[in-house]
Tab-separated table of N, CA and C in Angstrom:
chain	number	residue	atom	x	y	z
D	308	MET	N	3.571	-12.145	3.910
D	308	MET	CA	2.886	-10.839	3.381
D	308	MET	C	1.370	-10.942	3.533
D	309	THR	N	0.743	-12.090	3.535
D	309	THR	CA	-0.667	-12.200	3.525
D	309	THR	C	-1.334	-11.634	4.898
D	310	SER	N	-0.556	-11.549	5.976
D	310	SER	CA	-1.033	-11.082	7.143
D	310	SER	C	-0.981	-9.546	7.320
D	311	THR	N	-0.443	-9.009	6.112
D	311	THR	CA	-0.035	-7.395	6.233
D	311	THR	C	-1.577	-6.533	6.595
D	312	PRO	N	-2.555	-6.899	5.720
D	312	PRO	CA	-3.713	-5.984	5.703
D	312	PRO	C	-4.242	-6.340	7.237
D	313	ALA	N	-4.332	-7.457	7.837
D	313	ALA	CA	-4.697	-7.705	9.287
D	313	ALA	C	-3.886	-6.946	10.182
D	314	ALA	N	-2.602	-6.924	9.978
D	314	ALA	CA	-1.765	-6.084	10.931
D	314	ALA	C	-2.076	-4.604	10.646
D	315	LEU	N	-2.340	-4.113	9.526
D	315	LEU	CA	-2.532	-2.679	9.320
D	315	LEU	C	-3.892	-2.321	10.139
D	316	ASP	N	-4.754	-3.185	9.770
D	316	ASP	CA	-6.254	-2.958	10.491
D	316	ASP	C	-6.094	-2.914	12.052
D	317	THR	N	-5.311	-3.805	12.583
D	317	THR	CA	-5.213	-3.992	14.080
D	317	THR	C	-4.498	-2.657	14.615
D	318	LEU	N	-3.249	-2.471	13.854
D	318	LEU	CA	-2.551	-1.277	14.318
D	318	LEU	C	-3.252	-0.023	14.238
D	319	THR	N	-3.844	0.310	13.196
D	319	THR	CA	-4.670	1.597	13.000
D	319	THR	C	-5.791	1.563	13.965
D	320	THR	N	-6.366	0.666	14.182
D	320	THR	CA	-7.568	0.551	15.167
D	320	THR	C	-6.958	0.862	16.607
D	321	MET	N	-5.922	0.198	16.937
D	321	MET	CA	-5.195	0.512	18.185
D	321	MET	C	-4.896	2.003	18.416
D	322	PHE	N	-4.316	2.461	17.361
D	322	PHE	CA	-3.819	3.955	17.378
D	322	PHE	C	-5.113	4.855	17.558
D	323	CYS	N	-6.285	4.418	16.856
D	323	CYS	CA	-7.467	5.348	17.034
D	323	CYS	C	-8.179	5.225	18.425
D	324	GLU	N	-8.247	3.845	18.928
D	324	GLU	CA	-8.941	3.487	20.117
D	324	GLU	C	-8.142	4.032	21.378
D	325	THR	N	-6.783	4.026	21.333
D	325	THR	CA	-6.032	4.250	22.394
D	325	THR	C	-5.617	5.806	22.639
D	326	GLY	N	-5.496	6.426	21.424
D	326	GLY	CA	-4.988	7.726	21.344
D	326	GLY	C	-3.432	7.905	21.144
D	327	PHE	N	-2.921	6.776	21.155
D	327	PHE	CA	-1.443	6.608	21.007
D	327	PHE	C	-1.253	6.622	19.651
D	328	GLY	N	0.029	7.228	19.143
D	328	GLY	CA	0.630	7.048	17.770
D	328	GLY	C	1.791	6.309	17.750
D	329	PRO	N	2.469	6.108	16.800
D	329	PRO	CA	3.771	5.444	16.551
D	329	PRO	C	4.768	6.070	17.423
D	330	ASP	N	4.856	7.257	17.773
D	330	ASP	CA	5.998	7.942	18.562
D	330	ASP	C	5.686	7.607	20.095
D	331	ASP	N	4.612	7.180	20.442
D	331	ASP	CA	4.253	6.843	21.865
D	331	ASP	C	4.739	5.395	22.191
D	332	PHE	N	5.376	4.829	21.400
D	332	PHE	CA	5.893	3.361	21.533
D	332	PHE	C	7.488	3.488	21.493
D	333	ASP	N	8.170	2.699	22.360
D	333	ASP	CA	9.522	2.425	22.217
D	333	ASP	C	9.794	1.442	21.104
D	334	LEU	N	8.840	0.595	20.827
D	334	LEU	CA	8.804	-0.498	19.777
D	334	LEU	C	7.481	-0.934	19.321
D	335	ILE	N	7.379	-0.955	18.042
D	335	ILE	CA	6.265	-1.599	17.548
D	335	ILE	C	6.697	-2.825	16.626
D	336	LEU	N	6.029	-3.986	17.127
D	336	LEU	CA	6.604	-5.255	16.766
D	336	LEU	C	5.588	-6.158	16.176
D	337	THR	N	5.766	-6.532	14.741
D	337	THR	CA	4.956	-7.558	14.223
D	337	THR	C	5.444	-8.917	14.037
D	338	GLY	N	4.864	-9.847	13.773
D	338	GLY	CA	5.508	-11.173	13.489
D	338	GLY	C	4.676	-12.081	12.744
D	339	ASP	N	4.925	-12.610	11.830
D	339	ASP	CA	6.059	-12.603	11.057
D	339	ASP	C	5.632	-12.105	9.520
D	340	LEU	N	5.842	-10.821	9.155
D	340	LEU	CA	5.456	-10.282	8.065
D	340	LEU	C	6.454	-10.517	7.003
D	341	GLY	N	7.778	-10.682	7.461
D	341	GLY	CA	8.922	-10.776	6.518
D	341	GLY	C	9.315	-9.294	6.046
D	342	LYS	N	10.227	-9.289	5.359
D	342	LYS	CA	10.712	-8.007	4.763
D	342	LYS	C	9.661	-7.373	3.911
D	343	LEU	N	9.232	-8.214	2.913
D	343	LEU	CA	8.237	-7.567	2.028
D	343	LEU	C	7.059	-7.120	2.702
D	344	GLY	N	6.609	-7.906	3.534
D	344	GLY	CA	5.318	-7.541	4.368
D	344	GLY	C	5.495	-6.276	5.221
D	345	SER	N	6.728	-6.255	5.822
D	345	SER	CA	7.058	-5.063	6.615
D	345	SER	C	7.085	-3.767	5.830
D	346	ASP	N	7.679	-3.876	4.657
D	346	ASP	CA	7.740	-2.803	3.789
D	346	ASP	C	6.326	-2.269	3.420
D	347	ILE	N	5.490	-3.231	3.106
D	347	ILE	CA	4.333	-2.923	2.574
D	347	ILE	C	3.456	-2.357	3.742
D	348	LEU	N	3.662	-2.765	4.846
D	348	LEU	CA	2.881	-2.243	6.045
D	348	LEU	C	3.321	-0.852	6.381
D	349	ARG	N	4.604	-0.610	6.359
D	349	ARG	CA	5.183	0.866	6.283
D	349	ARG	C	4.399	1.721	5.485
D	350	ASP	N	4.371	1.357	4.072
D	350	ASP	CA	3.690	2.110	3.135
D	350	ASP	C	2.279	2.236	3.383
D	351	LEU	N	1.484	1.281	3.742
D	351	LEU	CA	0.073	1.336	4.067
D	351	LEU	C	-0.115	2.286	5.201
D	352	CYS	N	0.661	2.219	6.239
D	352	CYS	CA	0.459	3.103	7.434
D	352	CYS	C	0.652	4.435	7.002
D	353	ARG	N	1.699	4.652	6.131
D	353	ARG	CA	1.977	6.057	5.676
D	353	ARG	C	0.824	6.695	4.953
D	354	GLU	N	0.175	5.826	4.192
D	354	GLU	CA	-1.113	6.208	3.484
D	354	GLU	C	-2.199	6.610	4.427
D	355	GLN	N	-2.152	5.834	5.585
D	355	GLN	CA	-3.175	6.197	6.631
D	355	GLN	C	-2.796	7.432	7.594
D	356	GLY	N	-1.563	8.019	7.280
D	356	GLY	CA	-1.217	9.132	8.009
D	356	GLY	C	-0.389	8.855	9.283
D	357	TYR	N	0.211	7.541	9.336
D	357	TYR	CA	1.105	7.086	10.430
D	357	TYR	C	2.459	6.636	9.941
D	358	SER	N	3.521	7.430	10.417
D	358	SER	CA	4.764	7.077	10.053
D	358	SER	C	5.354	6.066	11.140
D	359	LEU	N	5.720	4.859	10.863
D	359	LEU	CA	6.225	3.921	11.868
D	359	LEU	C	7.561	4.237	12.301
D	360	GLY	N	8.307	4.954	11.459
D	360	GLY	CA	9.742	5.410	11.922
D	360	GLY	C	10.598	4.198	12.237
D	361	GLN	N	11.721	4.623	13.144
D	361	GLN	CA	12.699	3.527	13.332
D	361	GLN	C	12.246	2.628	14.575
D	362	ASN	N	11.192	2.842	15.185
D	362	ASN	CA	10.833	1.894	16.320
D	362	ASN	C	9.950	0.879	15.893
D	363	TYR	N	9.769	0.528	14.593
D	363	TYR	CA	9.020	-0.450	13.977
D	363	TYR	C	9.936	-1.469	13.554
D	364	THR	N	9.659	-2.803	13.899
D	364	THR	CA	10.406	-3.837	13.179
D	364	THR	C	9.652	-5.304	13.314
D	365	ASP	N	9.965	-6.212	12.653
D	365	ASP	CA	9.162	-7.535	12.423
D	365	ASP	C	10.051	-8.622	13.023
D	366	CYS	N	9.327	-9.477	13.700
D	366	CYS	CA	9.998	-10.601	14.220
D	366	CYS	C	10.696	-11.419	13.319
D	367	GLY	N	10.069	-11.783	12.203
D	367	GLY	CA	10.800	-12.560	11.102
D	367	GLY	C	12.047	-11.957	10.646
D	368	CYS	N	12.115	-10.604	10.514
D	368	CYS	CA	13.168	-9.812	10.139
D	368	CYS	C	14.381	-9.914	11.224
D	369	LEU	N	13.935	-9.949	12.478
D	369	LEU	CA	14.904	-10.300	13.537
D	369	LEU	C	15.433	-11.562	13.599
D	370	ILE	N	14.715	-12.672	13.277
D	370	ILE	CA	15.177	-13.920	13.378
D	370	ILE	C	16.009	-14.356	12.167
D	371	TYR	N	15.581	-14.064	10.964
D	371	TYR	CA	16.210	-14.478	9.726
D	371	TYR	C	17.045	-13.450	9.229
D	372	ASP	N	18.288	-13.895	8.716
D	372	ASP	CA	19.216	-13.073	8.106
D	372	ASP	C	18.686	-12.871	6.691
D	373	SER	N	18.984	-11.657	6.033
D	373	SER	CA	18.552	-11.340	4.782
D	373	SER	C	18.976	-12.273	3.645
D	374	GLY	N	20.238	-12.834	4.011
D	374	GLY	CA	20.855	-13.851	3.096
D	374	GLY	C	20.085	-15.107	3.024
D	375	GLN	N	19.374	-15.438	4.194
D	375	GLN	CA	18.771	-16.829	4.075
D	375	GLN	C	17.553	-16.745	3.169
D	376	LYS	N	17.431	-18.022	2.432
D	376	LYS	CA	16.398	-18.016	1.506
D	376	LYS	C	15.018	-18.583	2.226
D	377	VAL	N	14.483	-17.702	3.059
D	377	VAL	CA	13.269	-18.058	3.762
D	377	VAL	C	12.057	-17.407	3.007
D	378	TYR	N	12.441	-16.506	2.155
D	378	TYR	CA	11.375	-15.711	1.480
D	378	TYR	C	10.578	-14.973	2.499
D	379	GLN	N	9.441	-15.212	2.797
D	379	GLN	CA	8.705	-14.382	3.753
D	379	GLN	C	8.661	-14.812	4.997
D	380	GLY	N	9.563	-15.609	5.476
D	380	GLY	CA	9.922	-15.865	6.712
D	380	GLY	C	9.251	-17.184	7.107
D	381	GLY	N	8.898	-17.280	8.411
D	381	GLY	CA	8.305	-18.702	8.877
D	381	GLY	C	7.129	-18.401	9.516
D	382	SER	N	6.745	-19.018	10.587
D	382	SER	CA	5.558	-19.069	11.388
D	382	SER	C	5.398	-17.881	12.139
D	383	GLY	N	4.330	-17.101	11.889
D	383	GLY	CA	4.081	-15.787	12.755
D	383	GLY	C	4.040	-15.979	14.067
D	384	CYS	N	3.244	-17.042	14.494
D	384	CYS	CA	3.226	-17.287	16.004
D	384	CYS	C	4.575	-17.755	16.594
D	385	GLY	N	5.288	-18.489	15.798
D	385	GLY	CA	6.690	-19.026	16.507
D	385	GLY	C	7.461	-17.917	16.299
D	386	CYS	N	7.712	-17.143	15.219
D	386	CYS	CA	8.553	-15.917	15.324
D	386	CYS	C	8.193	-15.088	16.492
D	387	SER	N	6.966	-14.798	16.611
D	387	SER	CA	6.510	-13.607	17.636
D	387	SER	C	6.851	-14.190	19.041
D	388	ALA	N	6.530	-15.459	19.352
D	388	ALA	CA	6.776	-16.088	20.599
D	388	ALA	C	8.179	-16.074	20.944
D	389	SER	N	9.030	-16.535	20.026
D	389	SER	CA	10.446	-16.589	20.321
D	389	SER	C	11.046	-15.189	20.499
D	390	VAL	N	10.810	-14.314	19.612
D	390	VAL	CA	11.452	-12.923	19.681
D	390	VAL	C	11.108	-12.260	20.911
D	391	PHE	N	9.778	-12.252	21.266
D	391	PHE	CA	9.147	-11.729	22.410
D	391	PHE	C	9.693	-12.219	23.715
D	392	ASN	N	9.628	-13.520	23.797
D	392	ASN	CA	9.987	-14.014	25.129
D	392	ASN	C	11.502	-14.292	25.344
D	393	ALA	N	12.288	-14.367	24.228
D	393	ALA	CA	13.651	-14.456	24.425
D	393	ALA	C	14.398	-13.242	24.286
D	394	TYR	N	13.922	-12.240	23.607
D	394	TYR	CA	14.536	-10.830	23.506
D	394	TYR	C	13.885	-9.710	24.076
D	395	ILE	N	12.616	-9.529	23.537
D	395	ILE	CA	11.950	-8.214	23.936
D	395	ILE	C	11.621	-8.146	25.469
D	396	LEU	N	11.174	-9.174	26.120
D	396	LEU	CA	10.777	-9.250	27.617
D	396	LEU	C	11.927	-8.861	28.413
D	397	LYS	N	13.134	-9.438	28.021
D	397	LYS	CA	14.455	-9.168	28.626
D	397	LYS	C	14.792	-7.734	28.593
D	398	LYS	N	14.702	-7.062	27.479
D	398	LYS	CA	14.913	-5.669	27.348
D	398	LYS	C	14.049	-4.845	28.158
D	399	MET	N	12.658	-5.329	28.167
D	399	MET	CA	11.731	-4.587	28.994
D	399	MET	C	12.061	-4.589	30.559
D	400	GLU	N	12.565	-5.807	30.909
D	400	GLU	CA	12.841	-5.991	32.369
D	400	GLU	C	14.181	-5.135	32.697
D	401	GLU	N	15.092	-4.974	31.690
D	401	GLU	CA	16.286	-3.958	31.769
D	401	GLU	C	15.931	-2.539	31.838
D	402	GLY	N	14.750	-2.311	31.449
D	402	GLY	CA	14.241	-0.978	31.308
D	402	GLY	C	14.534	-0.323	30.037
D	403	TYR	N	14.857	-1.089	28.891
D	403	TYR	CA	15.364	-0.476	27.617
D	403	TYR	C	14.077	-0.046	26.868
D	404	TYR	N	12.952	-0.916	27.011
D	404	TYR	CA	11.783	-0.601	26.375
D	404	TYR	C	10.748	-0.445	27.583
D	405	LYS	N	9.876	0.647	27.430
D	405	LYS	CA	8.899	0.903	28.296
D	405	LYS	C	7.429	0.624	27.998
D	406	ARG	N	7.203	0.898	26.635
D	406	ARG	CA	5.988	0.528	26.176
D	406	ARG	C	6.124	-0.119	24.687
D	407	VAL	N	5.575	-1.210	24.578
D	407	VAL	CA	5.562	-1.924	23.241
D	407	VAL	C	4.310	-2.334	22.875
D	408	ALA	N	4.120	-2.043	21.450
D	408	ALA	CA	2.947	-2.428	20.725
D	408	ALA	C	3.479	-3.776	20.176
D	409	PHE	N	2.673	-4.947	20.494
D	409	PHE	CA	3.060	-6.195	20.097
D	409	PHE	C	1.929	-6.795	19.261
D	410	LEU	N	2.044	-7.004	17.808
D	410	LEU	CA	1.003	-7.448	16.919
D	410	LEU	C	1.542	-8.747	16.361
D	411	ALA	N	1.071	-9.872	16.949
D	411	ALA	CA	1.228	-11.193	16.633
D	411	ALA	C	0.298	-11.329	15.222
D	412	THR	N	0.955	-11.960	14.276
D	412	THR	CA	0.134	-12.088	12.835
D	412	THR	C	0.131	-13.546	12.486
D	413	GLY	N	-0.860	-13.801	11.753
D	413	GLY	CA	-0.758	-15.267	11.007
D	413	GLY	C	-1.867	-15.446	10.051
D	414	ALA	N	-1.454	-16.363	9.180
D	414	ALA	CA	-2.390	-16.774	8.239
D	414	ALA	C	-3.096	-18.009	8.478
D	415	LEU	N	-4.426	-18.122	8.380
D	415	LEU	CA	-5.063	-19.395	8.840
D	415	LEU	C	-5.302	-20.234	7.624
D	416	MET	N	-4.015	-20.841	7.216
D	416	MET	CA	-3.947	-21.639	5.950
D	416	MET	C	-4.513	-23.033	6.192
D	417	SER	N	-5.251	-23.514	5.250
D	417	SER	CA	-5.989	-24.812	5.167
D	417	SER	C	-5.761	-25.353	3.747
D	418	PRO	N	-5.268	-26.690	3.729
D	418	PRO	CA	-5.325	-27.166	2.522
D	418	PRO	C	-6.682	-27.157	1.799
D	419	GLN	N	-7.656	-27.230	2.656
D	419	GLN	CA	-8.997	-27.390	1.863
D	419	GLN	C	-9.408	-26.078	1.230
D	420	SER	N	-9.128	-25.084	1.973
D	420	SER	CA	-9.466	-23.713	1.340
D	420	SER	C	-8.574	-23.400	0.053
D	421	CYS	N	-7.413	-23.706	0.323
D	421	CYS	CA	-6.487	-23.522	-0.866
D	421	CYS	C	-6.985	-24.249	-2.118
D	422	TYR	N	-7.341	-25.480	-1.876
D	422	TYR	CA	-7.742	-26.362	-2.992
D	422	TYR	C	-9.115	-25.798	-3.597
D	423	GLN	N	-9.973	-25.162	-2.775
D	423	GLN	CA	-11.168	-24.744	-3.226
D	423	GLN	C	-11.031	-23.314	-3.814
D	424	GLY	N	-9.928	-22.643	-3.861
D	424	GLY	CA	-9.668	-21.389	-4.528
D	424	GLY	C	-10.058	-20.334	-3.437
D	425	GLU	N	-10.175	-20.616	-2.190
D	425	GLU	CA	-10.714	-19.555	-1.348
D	425	GLU	C	-9.548	-18.703	-1.071
D	426	THR	N	-9.761	-17.380	-0.435
D	426	THR	CA	-8.847	-16.589	-0.149
D	426	THR	C	-8.288	-17.025	1.378
D	427	ILE	N	-7.133	-16.640	1.820
D	427	ILE	CA	-6.508	-17.044	3.030
D	427	ILE	C	-6.947	-16.105	4.170
D	428	PRO	N	-7.670	-16.435	5.125
D	428	PRO	CA	-8.032	-15.556	6.252
D	428	PRO	C	-6.800	-15.233	7.104
D	429	CYS	N	-6.657	-14.070	7.504
D	429	CYS	CA	-5.495	-13.779	8.385
D	429	CYS	C	-5.879	-12.962	9.466
D	430	VAL	N	-4.930	-13.061	10.591
D	430	VAL	CA	-5.436	-12.360	11.913
D	430	VAL	C	-4.195	-11.753	12.501
D	431	SER	N	-4.589	-10.633	13.148
D	431	SER	CA	-3.341	-9.916	14.116
D	431	SER	C	-3.996	-9.549	15.347
D	432	HIS	N	-3.312	-10.097	16.426
D	432	HIS	CA	-3.733	-9.795	17.596
D	432	HIS	C	-2.932	-8.695	18.110
D	433	GLY	N	-3.502	-7.647	18.549
D	433	GLY	CA	-2.559	-6.467	19.113
D	433	GLY	C	-2.509	-6.338	20.629
D	434	VAL	N	-1.538	-6.181	21.392
D	434	VAL	CA	-1.387	-5.890	22.714
D	434	VAL	C	-0.394	-4.879	22.866
D	435	VAL	N	-0.634	-4.076	24.171
D	435	VAL	CA	0.239	-2.969	24.633
D	435	VAL	C	0.860	-3.486	25.832
D	436	ILE	N	2.192	-3.636	25.893
D	436	ILE	CA	2.844	-4.079	27.073
D	436	ILE	C	3.666	-3.105	27.614
D	437	GLU	N	3.449	-2.647	28.859
D	437	GLU	CA	4.108	-1.554	29.361
D	437	GLU	C	4.898	-1.840	30.757
D	438	ARG	N	6.015	-1.286	30.994
D	438	ARG	CA	6.708	-1.605	32.076
D	438	ARG	C	6.414	-0.516	33.242
């Protein structure tokens, strides 16, 4: 969940700078916000005037079953790479997806900053992949 504000900022900036909106994508993909972070991202986007709709999902939500006790999922970079390379890229090659917004997310956790009571810096890199 900690990377949700970074994903929000990257996604809304992408919409503003490209002129695309959520409906211009076959898929909007984050990874890994988990179920809670994904729900929060949907709510925050709605507050900004963007409804993500059915074409949004999260890599962690695709990898982990809701019954697994992974809480907020696993590694953002691991989930993103696994889902995109093993599943999404193939779907794009098959023509199922033509335009995908891919937002890899991650928390830059360090034992030093946690022990010092610092906040956890987070990142979200966004790319648009088109077929």
